[in-house]
Each structure stands twice: as C-alpha cells, then as structure tokens.
C-alpha cells in the first residue's frame, strides 16, 4: 500500500520512534532535534525512547532569490557544507554566498540563545546521538549537522526522519553510522507534501518542548 501522509509532526514522531525501538532505554543515547520543524518529531522520539532531548541548530543556505532551494547549510562551530557544483551551475558569486552565510549565521546564533539560554550544550563524547528532522529532501542540512556532531567524538551518529527522498538517505549513509528513513515515497515532491498539517513550528513551541522533555533542567552529563 502506497504511503499517504502523516497527520502532523507528532504522529510522524511516534511512527519514527517505532523504527528506533532498538535505541530505547539506553543511558548513552541522546536525541538532538533540528529546529524548528524537527523538534515536535524529536520530542515524540525522545519520549518513546526514554532519552534526553536537546537541539542542534542548523541553517539552510538558500539560493538567492529562491531561498527554499538549498545550496548548502551551516551549523555552530563554523561547520559548513556548500554544493559547489550547484553554486557554479547557477553562477552564484562568492560575495553572494558570503552574504547568505552572514545572514544565516546571525539567525543561527539568535536561535541558539533563544532555545538554550545559559544552559550549556550537551557533552556528546562517547554517546549515541540521534539527529532528528521532520523530513529530508536534499540532505544538506543533515550533512552539516552530522559533521558538527562528529567534532565532539560521539560513539555513534544516527540520522532519523519520518519521510525522506531516497537520494538523501543514500547520501547520508556515507556520513552517519545509521540512517533511519521511515518512509521514502517516490516521487518525493518535498517534505511538506507528506504532512496534512505542515504549519510552522514557533520558537515558543521549541522552547516548551525542550523544557517539557527535561523537567529537571540540565541535561544529564
């Protein structure tokens, strides 16, 4: 039977959690949401796995004039992925790329302050980090997320998404230790196509979900 759609990100998260059951109740596991849209999905995953939840802020680098189309992505710590072939093909100059990076860096830092405040980022050394987004189209934002996490020497990096293109899943298999794509419909047609409710997640909702998932404040070291 062909896959239809998820009702919303919450249902998608519960479905994804079933594919991640082997990671449940393990003290080394931490779930990292790619906000904003990945947070409601990751919240359901963390709850089902009995694992702590935090965020990993990653920003897509949109093609100037067509911002919904990714030419790369950035994460904290200076991590960057750029599709050099696409940039060259579209004739995007270095100054244009730098301007997009500057703007997205500003928003990345704003979101990190908003979501984490004074709380330090979790220590990922030797842990199993499950990176969760609401969907994977090109995989560029997830690629930079993986590389940012690798800098902290985790034992294992797992990528998980409720719905993804087959191309993105194949690409990420070369970067992560495990890739869980619950649904890989063809033709893909974009992440939003596979949700009945794909309304934007707010900063306030992200903060609420992180706080609710970690009621005692600081994440376990």
Coordinates of C-alpha atoms in Angstrom, one line a residue:
X1 CA 0.0 0.0 0.0
X2 CA 1.4 3.4 -1.0
X3 CA 2.2 5.8 1.8
X4 CA -0.3 8.7 2.0
X5 CA 0.6 11.4 4.6
X6 CA 1.2 11.9 8.3
X7 CA -1.5 13.9 10.1
X8 CA 1.2 16.2 11.7
X9 CA 4.7 16.1 13.2
X10 CA 3.5 14.5 16.4
X11 CA 2.1 11.4 14.6
X12 CA 5.3 11.3 12.4
X13 CA 7.4 11.3 15.5
X14 CA 5.5 8.4 17.1
X15 CA 5.8 6.5 13.8
X16 CA 9.6 7.2 13.6
X17 CA 10.1 6.1 17.2
X18 CA 8.9 2.6 16.3
X19 CA 11.7 2.3 13.8
X20 CA 14.2 3.4 16.5
X21 CA 13.0 0.9 19.2
X22 CA 16.4 -0.7 19.5
X23 CA 17.8 2.5 21.0
X24 CA 15.2 2.7 23.8
X25 CA 16.2 2.8 27.5
X26 CA 19.9 3.2 26.8
X27 CA 21.8 5.6 29.1
X28 CA 24.2 6.6 26.3
X29 CA 21.5 7.8 23.9
X30 CA 20.6 11.5 23.4
X31 CA 18.1 12.8 20.8
X32 CA 19.0 16.0 19.0
X33 CA 16.3 17.9 17.2
X34 CA 17.0 20.1 14.1
X35 CA 14.7 23.0 14.9
X36 CA 12.3 24.3 14.3
X37 CA 10.3 21.6 12.5
X38 CA 12.3 18.7 13.7
X39 CA 11.6 19.5 17.4
X40 CA 8.0 18.1 17.7
X41 CA 9.1 14.9 15.9
X42 CA 12.2 14.6 18.1
X43 CA 10.1 15.2 21.2
X44 CA 7.9 12.1 20.5
X45 CA 11.1 10.1 19.7
X46 CA 12.8 11.1 23.0
X47 CA 9.7 10.3 25.0
X48 CA 9.3 6.9 23.4
X49 CA 13.0 6.0 23.8
X50 CA 13.2 7.4 27.3
X51 CA 16.1 9.6 26.2
X52 CA 17.0 13.2 26.9
X53 CA 16.2 15.8 24.2
X54 CA 18.2 18.8 23.1
X55 CA 18.5 20.9 19.9
X56 CA 21.2 21.2 17.2
X57 CA 20.7 24.4 15.3
X58 CA 21.4 24.1 11.6
X59 CA 20.6 26.7 9.0
X60 CA 20.0 26.1 5.3
X61 CA 21.8 28.3 2.9
X62 CA 19.1 29.2 0.3
X63 CA 19.8 30.1 -3.3
X64 CA 19.5 33.9 -3.6
X65 CA 16.0 34.7 -5.0
X66 CA 14.9 31.0 -4.5
X67 CA 15.6 30.6 -0.7
X68 CA 13.6 27.4 -0.4
X69 CA 16.2 25.7 -2.6
X70 CA 19.3 24.7 -0.6
X71 CA 22.8 25.3 -1.9
X72 CA 24.3 24.3 1.5
X73 CA 23.9 24.6 5.2
X74 CA 25.8 25.8 8.3
X75 CA 25.9 24.7 12.0
X76 CA 27.6 26.1 15.2
X77 CA 31.3 25.9 15.5
X78 CA 31.9 27.1 11.9
X79 CA 30.8 23.9 10.3
X80 CA 29.6 24.5 6.6
X81 CA 28.6 22.4 3.7
X82 CA 28.3 24.0 0.2
X83 CA 27.2 22.4 -3.0
X84 CA 30.0 23.8 -5.1
X85 CA 28.6 22.3 -8.3
X86 CA 25.2 23.9 -7.8
X87 CA 26.8 27.3 -7.0
X88 CA 28.9 27.1 -10.1
X89 CA 26.0 25.9 -12.3
X90 CA 23.8 28.8 -11.1
X91 CA 26.6 31.4 -11.4
X92 CA 26.4 32.5 -7.7
X93 CA 29.3 34.6 -6.8
X94 CA 31.5 34.4 -3.7
X95 CA 30.1 37.7 -2.3
X96 CA 26.5 36.4 -2.7
X97 CA 27.4 33.2 -0.8
X98 CA 29.1 35.1 1.9
X99 CA 26.1 37.4 2.4
X100 CA 23.8 34.4 2.7
X101 CA 26.2 32.8 5.2
X102 CA 26.4 36.0 7.3
X103 CA 22.6 36.3 7.4
X104 CA 22.1 32.7 8.4
X105 CA 24.9 32.8 11.0
X106 CA 23.1 35.7 12.7
X107 CA 19.8 33.7 12.8
X108 CA 21.6 30.6 13.9
X109 CA 23.1 32.4 16.9
X110 CA 19.8 34.0 17.7
X111 CA 18.1 30.7 17.8
X112 CA 20.8 29.1 19.9
X113 CA 20.3 31.9 22.5
X114 CA 16.5 31.5 22.4
X115 CA 16.4 27.8 22.7
X116 CA 19.3 27.2 25.2
X117 CA 19.8 30.5 27.0
X118 CA 22.6 29.9 29.6
X119 CA 22.3 26.1 29.5
X120 CA 25.4 24.6 28.1
X121 CA 25.3 22.3 25.1
X122 CA 25.3 18.6 26.0
X123 CA 28.5 16.6 26.1
X124 CA 28.3 14.1 23.2
X125 CA 31.7 12.5 23.7
X126 CA 31.2 8.7 23.7
X127 CA 27.4 8.9 23.3
X128 CA 25.0 7.8 20.7
X129 CA 23.5 10.9 19.1
X130 CA 20.2 10.5 17.2
X131 CA 19.7 13.5 14.9
X132 CA 16.0 14.1 14.1
X133 CA 14.3 16.3 11.4
X134 CA 10.8 16.3 10.1
X135 CA 12.0 15.2 6.7
X136 CA 15.0 15.1 4.4
X137 CA 14.8 16.5 0.8
X138 CA 18.4 17.0 -0.3
X139 CA 20.1 16.0 3.0
X140 CA 22.3 19.1 3.0
X141 CA 21.2 20.4 6.4
X142 CA 21.5 17.0 8.0
X143 CA 25.0 16.6 6.5
X144 CA 26.3 19.7 8.2
X145 CA 24.6 18.5 11.4
X146 CA 26.4 15.2 11.3
X147 CA 29.7 16.9 10.8
X148 CA 29.1 19.3 13.7
X149 CA 28.3 16.4 16.0
X150 CA 31.4 14.4 14.8
X151 CA 33.6 17.2 16.2
X152 CA 32.6 16.0 19.7
X153 CA 33.7 12.4 19.2
X154 CA 30.4 10.6 19.8
X155 CA 30.4 6.8 19.8
X156 CA 27.7 6.7 17.1
X157 CA 25.7 9.1 15.0
X158 CA 22.2 8.1 13.9
X159 CA 20.1 10.1 11.4
X160 CA 16.3 9.7 11.7
X161 CA 13.4 11.2 9.8
X162 CA 9.8 10.2 9.2
X163 CA 10.0 10.9 5.5
X164 CA 12.8 11.4 3.1
X165 CA 13.9 11.2 -0.5
X166 CA 15.8 8.1 -1.4
X167 CA 18.6 10.2 -2.7
X168 CA 19.0 12.0 0.7
X169 CA 19.0 8.6 2.6
X170 CA 21.7 7.2 0.2
X171 CA 23.8 10.4 0.6
X172 CA 23.7 10.3 4.4
X173 CA 24.6 6.6 4.6
X174 CA 28.1 7.7 3.8
X175 CA 28.2 10.2 6.6
X176 CA 26.3 8.6 9.5
X177 CA 26.6 5.3 11.3
X178 CA 22.9 4.5 10.8
X179 CA 20.2 6.2 8.8
X180 CA 16.5 5.6 9.6
X181 CA 14.1 6.9 7.0
X182 CA 10.7 5.6 8.0
X183 CA 9.1 6.4 4.6
X184 CA 10.8 7.1 1.2
X185 CA 7.9 7.8 -1.2
X186 CA 8.5 8.3 -4.9
X187 CA 8.2 10.8 -6.4
X188 CA 9.2 12.8 -3.3
X189 CA 8.0 16.3 -4.2
X190 CA 9.2 17.9 -1.0
X191 CA 8.8 17.3 2.7
X192 CA 5.6 19.3 3.2
X193 CA 3.8 17.1 0.6
X194 CA 3.8 14.3 3.2
X195 CA 2.1 16.1 6.0
X196 CA -1.6 17.1 6.2
X197 CA -0.6 19.8 8.8
X198 CA 2.8 21.3 8.0
X199 CA 2.3 24.6 9.8
X200 CA 5.4 26.4 11.0
X201 CA 6.7 25.5 14.5
X202 CA 7.3 28.6 16.6
X203 CA 10.3 29.4 18.8
X204 CA 8.0 29.3 21.8
X205 CA 6.9 25.7 20.9
X206 CA 10.6 24.6 20.6
X207 CA 11.4 26.0 24.0
X208 CA 8.3 24.5 25.6
X209 CA 9.1 21.0 24.2
X210 CA 12.7 21.1 25.3
X211 CA 11.7 22.2 28.8
X212 CA 8.9 19.6 29.0
X213 CA 11.3 16.8 27.9
X214 CA 13.8 17.8 30.5
X215 CA 11.7 18.8 33.6
X216 CA 14.7 18.9 35.9
X217 CA 16.5 21.5 33.9
X218 CA 20.0 20.5 32.9
X219 CA 20.5 17.5 30.6
X220 CA 22.4 14.5 32.0
X221 CA 26.2 14.9 31.5

